[in-house]
Amino acid sequence: KQEVTQIPAALSVPEGENLVLNCSFTDSAIYNLQWFRQDPGKGLTSLLLIQSSQREQTSGRLNASLDKSSGRSTLYIAASQPGDSATYLCAVPGGTSGSRLTFGEGTQLTVNP
Amino acid sequence: GAVVSQHPSWVICKSGTSVKIECRSLDFQATTMFWYRQFPKQSLMLMATSNEGSKATYEQGVEKDKFLINHASLTLSTLTVTSAHPEDSSFYICSASRTGPETQYFGPGTRLLVL
């Protein structure tokens, strides 16, 4: 059974700081890995999707890396802003169709002005 | 593109009543839709997977007679919480995908409060 763990559970940083969120998964046979953002009381916004054949993906100030062999992914946020405050979730698909997503518990990020 | 909507966005009901939540893919045909539940301070837990025109597949521990899922068309899936109780109060989120192991597009969620 796939298990996804995210560290840290919560993170508070001053504005402008670079930061790294960590995600680990137990079964390395994944199709892809996805990072999401969730604002309080809201649904999920997809940030980055890394295919299993890729090592990293970049979008603006966000960079996600994937190391399948070690079962790890990191989300790097450069020059953090108060608007980045949210919960960040990583998820991997599994099951026979590869569509069933298993989510980590999330990292709650607070960026202080 | 790839917008998913949910209705209602929040609902309050009395214990023992049934509540229906709709999930719609607005600009694409979703062969598969997923229903998740999220309790406060916790992550999303998959409840069931539904394919258009067939019965939903429920995750272990999810009562299929309590959480009725209908995926009658390629753009609409409904989740009915039957005889709701306070412990069913949660944030319900649906997602939709076109085919296969592809990106899921998430709805904005429905907050259910059972009194």
Tab-separated table of C-alpha atoms in Angstrom:
chain	number	residue	atom	x	y	z
A	1	LYS	CA	0.000	0.000	0.000
A	2	GLN	CA	1.397	3.358	-1.020
A	3	GLU	CA	2.103	5.777	1.812
A	4	VAL	CA	3.015	9.415	1.325
A	5	THR	CA	4.697	11.491	4.016
A	6	GLN	CA	5.368	15.206	4.023
A	7	ILE	CA	7.872	17.033	6.167
A	8	PRO	CA	7.593	19.461	7.850
A	9	ALA	CA	3.934	19.505	8.849
A	10	ALA	CA	4.088	23.258	9.294
A	11	LEU	CA	6.561	25.948	8.349
A	12	SER	CA	6.683	29.643	9.111
A	13	VAL	CA	9.186	31.862	7.307
A	14	PRO	CA	9.788	35.562	6.739
A	15	GLU	CA	8.979	37.018	3.375
A	16	GLY	CA	11.722	36.644	0.782
A	17	GLU	CA	13.167	33.426	2.114
A	18	ASN	CA	13.780	30.413	-0.109
A	19	LEU	CA	12.291	27.211	1.235
A	20	VAL	CA	12.037	23.493	0.559
A	21	LEU	CA	9.105	21.200	1.212
A	22	ASN	CA	9.678	17.465	1.306
A	23	CYS	CA	7.575	14.541	0.179
A	24	SER	CA	8.433	10.849	0.407
A	25	PHE	CA	6.569	7.806	-0.869
A	26	THR	CA	7.001	4.123	-0.117
A	27	ASP	CA	6.280	2.539	-3.517
A	28	SER	CA	8.580	3.879	-6.228
A	29	ALA	CA	6.501	2.396	-9.073
A	30	ILE	CA	4.655	5.627	-9.789
A	31	TYR	CA	3.422	7.171	-13.038
A	32	ASN	CA	3.987	10.702	-11.838
A	33	LEU	CA	3.960	12.922	-8.784
A	34	GLN	CA	1.907	16.015	-8.359
A	35	TRP	CA	2.143	19.014	-6.067
A	36	PHE	CA	-1.000	20.899	-5.119
A	37	ARG	CA	-1.817	24.028	-3.202
A	38	GLN	CA	-4.865	24.291	-0.968
A	39	ASP	CA	-6.071	27.533	0.540
A	40	PRO	CA	-8.206	27.324	3.712
A	41	GLY	CA	-11.683	26.014	2.956
A	42	LYS	CA	-10.951	25.729	-0.731
A	43	GLY	CA	-10.311	23.019	-3.277
A	44	LEU	CA	-6.977	22.054	-4.764
A	45	THR	CA	-4.910	23.947	-7.290
A	46	SER	CA	-2.432	21.877	-9.269
A	47	LEU	CA	1.026	23.427	-9.168
A	48	LEU	CA	3.367	20.986	-10.859
A	49	LEU	CA	3.203	17.476	-12.256
A	50	ILE	CA	6.395	15.503	-12.754
A	51	GLN	CA	6.245	12.445	-14.954
A	52	SER	CA	8.134	9.383	-13.772
A	53	SER	CA	10.700	9.875	-16.551
A	54	GLN	CA	11.448	13.449	-15.496
A	55	ARG	CA	13.765	14.716	-12.797
A	56	GLU	CA	12.234	18.127	-12.273
A	57	GLN	CA	9.631	20.644	-13.347
A	58	THR	CA	9.647	24.411	-12.998
A	59	SER	CA	6.886	26.968	-12.967
A	60	GLY	CA	7.800	30.525	-12.064
A	61	ARG	CA	9.248	30.561	-8.564
A	62	LEU	CA	8.407	26.913	-8.033
A	63	ASN	CA	10.686	23.991	-8.794
A	64	ALA	CA	9.801	20.393	-8.054
A	65	SER	CA	12.261	17.530	-8.235
A	66	LEU	CA	11.668	13.800	-8.283
A	67	ASP	CA	13.972	10.962	-7.288
A	68	LYS	CA	12.010	7.784	-7.872
A	69	SER	CA	14.714	5.428	-6.684
A	70	SER	CA	14.820	7.014	-3.255
A	71	GLY	CA	11.086	7.710	-3.137
A	72	ARG	CA	11.456	11.432	-2.657
A	73	SER	CA	10.306	14.701	-4.108
A	74	THR	CA	11.000	18.263	-3.086
A	75	LEU	CA	9.165	21.476	-3.825
A	76	TYR	CA	11.416	24.506	-3.830
A	77	ILE	CA	9.830	27.934	-3.482
A	78	ALA	CA	12.083	30.870	-4.266
A	79	ALA	CA	11.686	34.344	-2.800
A	80	SER	CA	8.590	33.450	-0.805
A	81	GLN	CA	5.706	35.923	-0.573
A	82	PRO	CA	2.792	36.234	1.878
A	83	GLY	CA	0.512	35.097	-0.947
A	84	ASP	CA	2.301	31.752	-0.910
A	85	SER	CA	0.770	30.999	2.474
A	86	ALA	CA	-1.308	27.848	2.053
A	87	THR	CA	-1.153	24.103	2.579
A	88	TYR	CA	0.956	22.242	0.047
A	89	LEU	CA	0.079	18.653	-0.758
A	90	CYS	CA	1.932	16.079	-2.776
A	91	ALA	CA	0.166	13.113	-4.322
A	92	VAL	CA	1.070	10.035	-6.313
A	93	PRO	CA	-1.238	7.856	-8.395
A	94	GLY	CA	-1.489	4.152	-7.867
A	95	GLY	CA	-3.825	1.215	-8.323
A	96	THR	CA	-4.167	-0.849	-11.470
A	97	SER	CA	-5.186	2.120	-13.611
A	98	GLY	CA	-2.708	4.502	-12.068
A	99	SER	CA	-5.412	7.036	-11.420
A	100	ARG	CA	-6.101	6.555	-7.717
A	101	LEU	CA	-4.280	9.379	-5.912
A	102	THR	CA	-2.692	8.985	-2.503
A	103	PHE	CA	-2.066	12.284	-0.752
A	104	GLY	CA	0.409	13.279	1.891
A	105	GLU	CA	-0.759	15.064	5.027
A	106	GLY	CA	0.452	18.371	3.669
A	107	THR	CA	2.774	21.142	4.799
A	108	GLN	CA	1.073	24.254	6.123
A	109	LEU	CA	3.181	27.214	5.018
A	110	THR	CA	2.956	30.686	6.514
A	111	VAL	CA	4.986	33.476	4.957
A	112	ASN	CA	5.154	36.486	7.240
A	113	PRO	CA	5.399	40.012	5.799
B	1	GLY	CA	-9.854	24.609	-19.759
B	2	ALA	CA	-10.475	21.620	-17.484
B	3	VAL	CA	-12.784	23.281	-15.006
B	4	VAL	CA	-14.685	21.269	-12.419
B	5	SER	CA	-17.533	22.737	-10.405
B	6	GLN	CA	-19.341	21.527	-7.325
B	7	HIS	CA	-22.753	22.420	-6.021
B	8	PRO	CA	-23.571	23.393	-3.388
B	9	SER	CA	-20.424	24.967	-1.974
B	10	TRP	CA	-21.725	24.473	1.539
B	11	VAL	CA	-24.737	22.855	3.117
B	12	ILE	CA	-26.162	22.556	6.608
B	13	CYS	CA	-28.659	19.822	7.297
B	14	LYS	CA	-30.364	18.066	10.172
B	15	SER	CA	-29.277	14.654	11.329
B	16	GLY	CA	-31.137	11.890	9.507
B	17	THR	CA	-31.678	13.775	6.271
B	18	SER	CA	-30.030	13.071	2.926
B	19	VAL	CA	-27.825	15.504	1.058
B	20	LYS	CA	-26.878	15.445	-2.615
B	21	ILE	CA	-23.668	17.007	-3.913
B	22	GLU	CA	-23.086	17.543	-7.621
B	23	CYS	CA	-19.778	17.497	-9.446
B	24	ARG	CA	-19.617	18.747	-13.021
B	25	SER	CA	-16.841	18.915	-15.584
B	26	LEU	CA	-17.643	22.124	-17.421
B	27	ASP	CA	-15.468	21.996	-20.517
B	28	PHE	CA	-14.415	18.391	-20.952
B	29	GLN	CA	-15.829	14.907	-20.789
B	30	ALA	CA	-14.800	13.063	-17.675
B	31	THR	CA	-14.731	9.303	-18.039
B	32	THR	CA	-13.659	8.984	-14.427
B	33	MET	CA	-14.634	11.012	-11.395
B	34	PHE	CA	-13.336	10.710	-7.877
B	35	TRP	CA	-14.823	11.656	-4.525
B	36	TYR	CA	-12.619	12.625	-1.606
B	37	ARG	CA	-13.331	13.542	1.979
B	38	GLN	CA	-11.189	15.836	4.069
B	39	PHE	CA	-11.540	16.274	7.815
B	40	PRO	CA	-10.099	19.387	9.522
B	41	LYS	CA	-6.314	19.468	9.598
B	42	GLN	CA	-6.137	16.221	7.639
B	43	SER	CA	-5.365	15.339	4.066
B	44	LEU	CA	-7.716	14.116	1.386
B	45	MET	CA	-8.904	10.555	1.591
B	46	LEU	CA	-10.311	8.894	-1.490
B	47	MET	CA	-13.831	7.604	-0.918
B	48	ALA	CA	-14.726	6.165	-4.295
B	49	THR	CA	-13.946	6.120	-7.986
B	50	SER	CA	-16.727	6.239	-10.541
B	51	ASN	CA	-16.671	5.586	-14.245
B	52	GLU	CA	-19.443	6.846	-16.457
B	53	GLY	CA	-22.211	4.306	-16.814
B	54	SER	CA	-20.889	1.814	-14.284
B	55	LYS	CA	-21.030	1.266	-10.552
B	56	ALA	CA	-18.628	3.154	-8.346
B	57	THR	CA	-15.677	1.445	-6.712
B	58	TYR	CA	-15.531	2.251	-3.023
B	59	GLU	CA	-12.429	2.378	-0.863
B	60	GLN	CA	-12.146	0.078	2.093
B	61	GLY	CA	-14.138	1.343	5.039
B	62	VAL	CA	-16.482	3.539	2.995
B	63	GLU	CA	-20.107	2.439	3.214
B	64	LYS	CA	-21.537	2.246	-0.288
B	65	ASP	CA	-25.123	2.262	1.000
B	66	LYS	CA	-24.498	5.456	2.902
B	67	PHE	CA	-22.556	7.319	0.233
B	68	LEU	CA	-24.433	6.787	-3.017
B	69	ILE	CA	-22.548	7.761	-6.136
B	70	ASN	CA	-24.082	8.171	-9.555
B	71	HIS	CA	-22.079	8.945	-12.695
B	72	ALA	CA	-24.821	8.984	-15.274
B	73	SER	CA	-23.144	11.208	-17.847
B	74	LEU	CA	-19.653	12.216	-18.913
B	75	THR	CA	-20.015	15.591	-17.250
B	76	LEU	CA	-21.915	14.886	-14.040
B	77	SER	CA	-21.391	12.781	-10.951
B	78	THR	CA	-23.425	13.029	-7.766
B	79	LEU	CA	-22.672	11.990	-4.208
B	80	THR	CA	-25.648	11.481	-1.912
B	81	VAL	CA	-24.996	11.225	1.797
B	82	THR	CA	-27.959	9.257	3.098
B	83	SER	CA	-29.233	9.582	6.651
B	84	ALA	CA	-26.471	12.019	7.469
B	85	HIS	CA	-25.071	12.169	10.988
B	86	PRO	CA	-22.802	14.741	12.671
B	87	GLU	CA	-19.765	12.521	12.072
B	88	ASP	CA	-20.374	12.895	8.326
B	89	SER	CA	-19.622	16.603	8.629
B	90	SER	CA	-16.611	17.147	6.442
B	91	PHE	CA	-15.244	18.816	3.318
B	92	TYR	CA	-16.120	16.776	0.223
B	93	ILE	CA	-14.052	17.311	-2.917
B	94	CYS	CA	-14.537	15.748	-6.313
B	95	SER	CA	-12.102	15.467	-9.164
B	96	ALA	CA	-12.374	14.427	-12.773
B	97	SER	CA	-10.062	13.027	-15.388
B	98	ARG	CA	-10.440	12.307	-19.047
B	99	THR	CA	-8.843	8.903	-19.445
B	100	GLY	CA	-6.205	6.687	-17.861
B	101	PRO	CA	-3.464	7.762	-15.467
B	102	GLU	CA	-3.881	11.427	-16.207
B	103	THR	CA	-4.041	14.631	-14.247
B	104	GLN	CA	-7.125	14.969	-12.102
B	105	TYR	CA	-8.881	18.302	-12.072
B	106	PHE	CA	-10.350	19.187	-8.726
B	107	GLY	CA	-13.569	20.914	-7.828
B	108	PRO	CA	-13.729	23.679	-5.208
B	109	GLY	CA	-15.229	21.409	-2.569
B	110	THR	CA	-18.477	21.229	-0.616
B	111	ARG	CA	-18.542	21.791	3.104
B	112	LEU	CA	-21.186	19.688	4.851
B	113	LEU	CA	-22.312	20.383	8.388
B	114	VAL	CA	-24.762	17.961	9.943
B	115	LEU	CA	-26.470	19.238	13.073
